XYZ file of C-alpha atoms in Angstrom:
480
model
C 115.751 86.013 126.975
C 114.804 86.894 129.698
C 111.090 85.735 129.968
C 108.145 88.568 130.366
C 104.896 89.417 129.899
C 103.478 92.455 127.611
C 101.145 93.863 131.039
C 104.592 93.612 133.339
C 105.743 96.210 130.873
C 101.860 98.251 130.402
C 102.346 98.440 134.401
C 105.409 100.712 133.736
C 104.222 102.551 130.823
C 101.773 105.535 130.329
C 102.271 105.278 126.684
C 100.471 102.197 123.910
C 102.188 98.997 124.158
C 101.400 96.289 121.416
C 101.958 92.584 121.572
C 101.777 90.605 118.595
C 97.822 89.344 119.692
C 96.690 92.910 120.105
C 94.942 94.386 117.808
C 96.545 97.235 115.548
C 99.818 94.947 115.709
C 100.283 94.545 112.364
C 99.986 98.216 111.649
C 102.379 98.999 114.295
C 104.740 96.914 112.774
C 104.889 98.511 109.395
C 107.487 100.878 107.701
C 108.514 102.888 105.384
C 110.017 100.210 103.251
C 107.507 97.648 102.273
C 110.456 95.464 101.682
C 111.245 95.045 105.478
C 108.557 92.986 106.723
C 109.862 91.897 110.278
C 108.234 91.249 114.196
C 108.190 93.250 117.407
C 107.690 90.927 120.134
C 106.466 94.884 120.973
C 105.217 98.030 120.230
C 105.731 101.033 122.831
C 104.364 103.741 121.425
C 105.186 106.212 124.549
C 103.954 109.045 125.358
C 106.503 111.065 128.112
C 110.102 110.469 128.308
C 109.043 108.426 131.112
C 108.434 105.901 128.992
C 111.335 105.785 127.040
C 113.569 105.478 130.079
C 111.640 102.402 131.289
C 111.300 101.120 127.149
C 115.084 101.453 127.232
C 115.603 99.634 131.145
C 112.652 96.807 129.661
C 114.817 95.987 126.623
C 117.877 95.295 128.443
C 116.058 93.618 131.878
C 115.174 90.994 128.858
C 117.874 91.340 126.718
C 115.568 92.615 124.015
C 117.497 94.203 120.635
C 115.598 97.861 120.430
C 114.826 100.400 117.021
C 113.705 103.320 117.198
C 110.332 104.626 114.976
C 110.900 108.573 114.385
C 109.191 109.977 111.267
C 109.591 105.667 109.640
C 110.731 106.900 106.494
C 114.233 104.688 107.004
C 115.337 103.263 104.106
C 116.318 99.737 105.192
C 113.888 99.655 107.531
C 115.708 100.518 110.535
C 112.229 101.329 112.739
C 111.800 97.490 113.574
C 113.356 94.738 114.353
C 112.945 91.127 114.749
C 111.524 89.589 118.280
C 113.118 92.732 119.633
C 111.537 96.400 121.060
C 110.437 99.274 118.970
C 109.986 102.557 120.087
C 107.002 104.359 118.125
C 107.055 108.158 118.170
C 104.273 108.099 116.312
C 102.039 110.405 118.379
C 105.270 112.417 119.831
C 104.694 114.939 116.313
C 104.430 118.978 117.698
C 106.920 121.297 117.631
C 107.221 124.245 119.635
C 108.495 128.260 118.337
C 109.980 131.331 120.216
C 109.834 133.402 116.845
C 111.198 136.204 119.438
C 114.269 133.835 119.519
C 113.952 131.877 116.174
C 114.767 128.262 117.609
C 112.163 126.006 117.412
C 111.899 122.501 120.111
C 110.776 119.973 117.544
C 109.297 116.280 119.154
C 110.578 113.429 118.132
C 108.351 112.122 116.151
C 108.156 115.345 113.551
C 108.368 114.893 110.154
C 109.891 118.037 107.795
C 106.358 118.355 106.577
C 105.117 118.862 110.907
C 108.334 121.309 111.190
C 107.954 123.241 108.211
C 104.092 124.495 109.058
C 105.379 125.091 112.693
C 107.842 127.378 111.719
C 106.168 128.796 108.516
C 103.821 130.882 110.902
C 107.072 132.550 110.968
C 108.118 132.868 108.470
C 110.924 131.385 109.581
C 112.279 127.734 108.764
C 115.353 125.807 108.967
C 117.598 123.535 106.380
C 115.329 119.840 106.639
C 114.743 117.457 104.164
C 113.463 117.301 100.164
C 110.920 115.228 101.256
C 108.592 116.144 103.543
C 107.180 112.810 104.846
C 111.181 112.489 105.833
C 111.112 112.199 110.128
C 112.891 115.186 111.802
C 115.246 113.080 114.218
C 116.651 110.814 111.818
C 117.574 113.122 109.165
C 119.463 115.353 111.404
C 121.382 112.689 112.668
C 122.800 111.710 109.962
C 123.659 115.053 109.059
C 120.236 116.642 107.154
C 121.151 117.463 103.563
C 118.171 119.851 101.538
C 117.326 122.609 99.645
C 118.658 125.696 102.621
C 121.804 123.739 102.871
C 123.759 125.524 100.921
C 122.933 128.908 103.000
C 122.442 127.635 106.327
C 124.651 123.786 106.427
C 122.845 120.582 107.122
C 120.445 120.524 109.551
C 122.913 119.285 112.115
C 124.438 122.916 112.010
C 121.286 124.245 112.775
C 120.847 122.046 116.111
C 121.792 123.706 119.501
C 120.458 120.827 121.645
C 119.391 117.352 121.955
C 117.146 115.178 125.214
C 118.942 111.835 124.884
C 117.983 108.420 126.776
C 121.141 106.656 126.819
C 121.522 102.813 126.492
C 121.893 102.899 131.058
C 118.599 104.931 131.499
C 120.001 108.447 131.807
C 118.729 111.409 130.787
C 120.607 113.784 129.706
C 120.790 117.156 127.846
C 123.732 117.674 125.179
C 124.724 121.016 123.596
C 127.770 122.317 123.285
C 127.881 123.581 126.885
C 126.412 120.177 128.623
C 127.704 116.906 127.098
C 130.076 117.999 124.570
C 130.605 115.359 123.272
C 127.730 113.172 123.015
C 126.486 116.853 121.283
C 129.272 116.329 118.877
C 128.201 112.437 118.105
C 125.002 113.352 117.740
C 125.375 116.374 114.956
C 126.073 112.962 112.141
C 126.512 109.443 113.737
C 123.437 108.319 113.822
C 121.347 106.742 116.736
C 124.387 105.090 117.799
C 124.543 106.429 121.238
C 120.769 107.241 122.588
C 116.972 107.624 122.341
C 117.119 111.300 121.760
C 113.058 112.814 122.347
C 113.538 115.966 121.338
C 115.367 118.777 119.274
C 116.260 122.177 119.245
C 117.001 123.841 116.035
C 118.287 128.234 115.211
C 115.634 128.783 112.430
C 116.055 131.555 108.958
C 114.163 134.173 108.393
C 112.424 131.622 105.002
C 109.389 131.808 104.231
C 108.140 132.509 100.308
C 110.899 131.327 98.117
C 110.697 131.321 94.125
C 110.819 128.067 92.877
C 109.695 124.649 91.855
C 111.161 122.169 88.993
C 112.291 122.505 85.222
C 112.049 118.745 83.009
C 114.403 118.658 80.104
C 114.402 114.946 77.721
C 116.503 112.369 78.428
C 118.122 113.423 75.419
C 119.249 116.744 76.876
C 120.511 115.497 79.980
C 124.473 115.424 79.281
C 123.851 119.173 77.716
C 121.208 119.885 81.255
C 124.149 117.471 83.364
C 127.111 120.363 82.573
C 124.980 122.943 82.780
C 124.357 122.817 85.673
C 127.924 121.300 86.751
C 129.377 125.215 86.148
C 125.488 126.915 87.081
C 125.827 125.602 90.962
C 129.924 126.553 91.440
C 129.199 129.941 90.454
C 125.631 130.207 91.805
C 125.182 132.011 95.485
C 124.207 130.229 98.500
C 120.821 131.536 98.201
C 120.197 128.920 95.025
C 119.934 125.300 96.294
C 119.459 123.469 93.074
C 119.360 119.979 92.370
C 119.876 117.593 89.091
C 118.447 114.841 88.848
C 116.978 112.108 86.928
C 113.205 110.818 86.967
C 110.598 109.441 84.951
C 108.007 112.157 83.675
C 104.945 112.325 86.227
C 101.562 112.316 85.096
C 101.400 116.449 86.968
C 99.566 118.741 84.218
C 102.501 120.996 83.543
C 104.523 118.234 81.222
C 102.439 117.241 78.338
C 101.586 113.201 78.398
C 103.759 112.003 76.092
C 106.841 112.636 78.984
C 104.725 110.809 81.501
C 106.485 107.644 82.744
C 109.290 108.318 80.174
C 113.054 109.443 81.204
C 114.001 112.730 81.782
C 116.768 115.114 83.572
C 115.398 117.716 86.168
C 116.694 120.453 88.478
C 114.564 121.168 90.891
C 115.251 124.047 94.077
C 114.391 127.214 95.025
C 115.132 130.466 95.280
C 115.795 131.700 98.384
C 116.960 135.820 98.092
C 115.086 138.828 97.402
C 111.520 137.603 95.541
C 111.655 139.745 93.141
C 115.219 138.612 91.605
C 113.377 134.763 91.259
C 112.335 134.756 87.385
C 115.866 136.316 86.623
C 117.837 133.849 88.542
C 116.015 131.735 87.203
C 115.848 131.854 83.382
C 119.187 130.472 82.676
C 117.872 127.397 83.901
C 115.364 127.532 81.712
C 117.234 128.327 79.052
C 119.739 125.843 79.306
C 118.493 122.881 76.889
C 115.014 122.777 75.614
C 112.224 122.098 78.753
C 109.326 119.773 78.593
C 107.587 121.537 80.917
C 108.025 123.076 84.019
C 106.061 124.534 87.136
C 108.784 128.006 88.898
C 106.851 130.281 90.527
C 106.278 131.747 94.544
C 106.355 129.591 96.828
C 105.609 128.943 100.025
C 108.858 127.297 101.276
C 106.567 123.826 103.083
C 104.659 123.687 99.417
C 108.554 122.812 98.181
C 109.386 120.399 100.869
C 106.132 118.277 99.926
C 106.308 118.905 96.014
C 107.382 114.965 95.878
C 105.152 113.519 98.461
C 102.036 112.300 96.917
C 104.362 110.106 94.858
C 105.912 108.371 97.304
C 103.178 107.009 99.607
C 104.325 104.738 103.263
C 104.479 101.180 101.633
C 106.342 101.083 98.399
C 109.781 98.693 98.103
C 112.455 100.365 98.789
C 116.258 100.099 98.263
C 119.173 102.651 98.251
C 123.032 103.384 97.285
C 124.997 106.513 97.646
C 128.597 108.216 97.785
C 129.269 111.455 98.009
C 131.594 112.893 95.444
C 134.186 116.262 95.190
C 132.431 117.047 91.743
C 130.395 116.201 89.326
C 133.249 115.396 87.072
C 132.997 113.971 83.537
C 133.205 110.106 84.382
C 130.461 110.649 87.006
C 128.434 112.549 84.536
C 128.581 110.511 82.038
C 127.222 107.129 84.246
C 124.205 109.680 85.222
C 123.676 110.019 82.431
C 123.521 106.495 81.208
C 121.760 105.125 83.867
C 119.235 108.199 83.945
C 118.160 106.868 80.546
C 117.266 103.941 81.844
C 115.460 104.458 85.503
C 113.052 102.274 86.533
C 110.119 103.063 87.671
C 108.125 106.629 88.317
C 108.844 106.797 91.635
C 112.786 105.680 91.468
C 115.450 109.292 91.611
C 119.000 109.599 91.388
C 119.196 112.989 93.034
C 123.192 115.182 93.112
C 123.041 116.965 96.051
C 124.914 120.483 95.781
C 126.510 120.455 99.384
C 129.242 123.755 99.365
C 128.789 127.103 100.793
C 127.925 126.895 104.379
C 128.293 123.400 104.580
C 131.618 123.362 103.397
C 132.744 126.675 106.282
C 132.084 124.265 108.912
C 135.028 122.190 109.891
C 135.434 118.237 109.400
C 136.205 117.818 112.994
C 133.766 120.380 114.447
C 130.696 117.206 113.561
C 130.619 113.900 113.766
C 129.938 114.511 109.574
C 133.569 114.837 108.592
C 133.314 114.683 104.265
C 132.931 118.553 104.293
C 135.274 119.255 101.653
C 133.480 117.654 98.841
C 130.283 119.597 96.544
C 128.160 116.304 96.208
C 126.014 114.193 97.653
C 124.207 112.059 95.490
C 121.341 109.515 95.940
C 120.884 106.010 94.218
C 116.875 105.612 95.197
C 114.755 102.817 93.991
C 111.291 103.003 94.329
C 108.162 100.913 93.245
C 105.629 99.289 93.921
C 105.060 95.173 93.019
C 108.213 92.938 94.197
C 107.715 91.581 91.501
C 110.198 93.810 90.088
C 112.388 93.456 93.117
C 115.085 91.356 91.231
C 115.379 94.003 88.277
C 115.257 96.776 89.939
C 118.039 96.313 92.902
C 119.751 95.315 90.161
C 119.923 98.702 87.977
C 120.757 100.451 91.791
C 123.638 97.889 92.501
C 125.024 98.439 89.530
C 124.342 101.758 88.855
C 126.198 102.763 92.160
C 129.049 100.630 91.061
C 129.491 101.777 87.795
C 129.430 105.431 89.439
C 131.612 104.479 92.767
C 135.191 104.636 90.916
C 134.955 108.264 90.779
C 133.888 109.155 93.987
C 134.780 109.718 97.497
C 135.470 106.425 99.927
C 131.973 106.803 102.208
C 128.590 107.833 101.810
C 125.997 109.777 103.321
C 124.381 107.643 105.698
C 121.330 108.652 105.515
C 121.368 107.341 101.858
C 123.058 103.625 102.802
C 120.911 100.183 102.967
C 120.584 97.944 104.920
C 123.685 95.911 103.414
C 126.342 99.268 103.774
C 127.588 97.997 107.362
C 131.237 96.807 106.080
C 131.423 101.393 104.691
C 130.722 102.332 108.141
C 134.564 103.295 109.027
C 134.627 104.838 105.164
C 131.537 106.942 106.415
C 133.411 108.794 108.781
C 137.062 109.088 107.819
C 138.876 110.890 110.623
C 136.066 111.434 112.755
C 135.712 106.971 113.585
C 137.838 106.529 116.017
C 136.223 109.603 117.912
C 132.397 107.981 117.680
C 134.227 104.542 118.437
C 135.148 106.185 121.838
C 131.880 108.030 122.038
C 130.046 105.262 122.061
C 131.942 103.451 124.450
C 131.100 105.717 127.019
C 127.233 106.213 126.694
C 126.325 102.814 124.982
C 129.603 100.237 125.434
C 127.521 97.562 125.547
C 125.535 98.530 121.401
C 122.122 97.946 122.485
C 121.492 101.013 120.085
C 123.071 98.982 117.124
C 120.224 98.875 115.004
C 121.131 101.200 112.403
C 123.909 102.556 110.359
C 126.036 101.203 113.644
C 129.246 101.903 115.366
C 131.483 100.000 117.585
C 132.105 100.864 121.364
C 135.614 100.161 120.574
C 138.987 103.088 119.718
C 140.132 101.163 117.020
C 137.885 101.081 113.639
C 137.256 98.547 112.049
C 138.340 97.673 108.676
C 135.836 98.290 105.731
C 134.067 95.306 105.103
C 134.143 94.272 109.025
C 131.012 94.431 111.236
C 130.135 96.029 114.402
C 129.645 93.355 117.032
C 125.825 92.572 117.487
C 124.314 95.116 114.256
C 122.355 93.788 112.413
C 119.423 95.237 110.067
C 116.481 97.516 111.643
C 116.807 100.200 113.073
C 117.278 103.692 115.946
C 116.304 106.661 114.637
C 119.641 107.201 112.368
C 118.410 106.527 108.490
C 115.886 109.576 108.119
C 113.399 107.948 110.482
């Protein structure tokens, strides 16, 4: 590593440059997952694209690993790196809406709460995440599953263009008509190909929805799961609801006897005519005895932020994921079993439907290949006390090991943890070879390797191998 001084970098950028001896360093190096305790050599908070170009060049000049932090929500902590340079977009959260064109351009540090606030003013939205504090950039680059997926496709399916700083310092626009190979790779390929500094999205008329959540006792989970499987298979695409397992939250509409107890939930939105909402939700309310419910007309941003108060920055976190062709009896049996033993109030196990509009996109049309499966489950262990790490990580791993025999080979990279690098070829399946070719064009030296890393070579690695230089830390590749 070539020697450097932070003053030499400060002379070249307009934004903030924060080093280990500076006030605010500990705050600047902290990420969403409290398990992650890394010490970068420097954190740069760019004021403009020129700062990003300079930061990438500086990192290459001094052989520093690069991590990119968008919204900062990455479960594996891919927004920081030991001894490297972090590009932190915390200050670049702006969203500009063009209501006439029904498009929006998002800054690289915007969260979905930021994005939805901006677009809701015009009665518009696009597919975002389930948590408002999730970053727009990271979610989209990994695919983007949310409440609106069945109706409008993934977040990446609604991406129209992106501005990208590549490993050699170039500024490129990626779209269907400019650098189309890069645009293809960005839509699902994560942060492997450069630093995305702006994203342009297609919007849709979505304003007030009819939705919320219904909570059932865990004893009803098998009945609810079977109902949900049949219900969502036949539901209009305007119905975006998922099946989940939680501990009962301390909310006013849930009697205290259920607080902290294992429960089963159905959560989501009807985005069709509002006056149909009550009758559309009634079968869900009638599926089994209800412990509590909160369902009615809601502004879409309220639904997108329902879980945010329960999930502050700094908790311990460990996640696993798969894709399911269907919610089979075997998969449901595993879900009911492990759901009844969910270890903390903040932990969540969700089964997201990805049929409808998601499946109308060909597997090779974007980097996101799993267009023929119906569900994307996430096993998201989250808790406060580090003393619980061993037991709660074991619950996540045991659950995944029990579910995986009934799943597809790969899973959704936005739900993967840092120890899932060995699944990278399976996660991209038939698209991996093309992704590796694009990587070799735009990042042949694997500068952007702090992510679910794609090796810059033509042939895919066998399962269990790790790309050269791959490590924990991160480019904006996992809900960052």
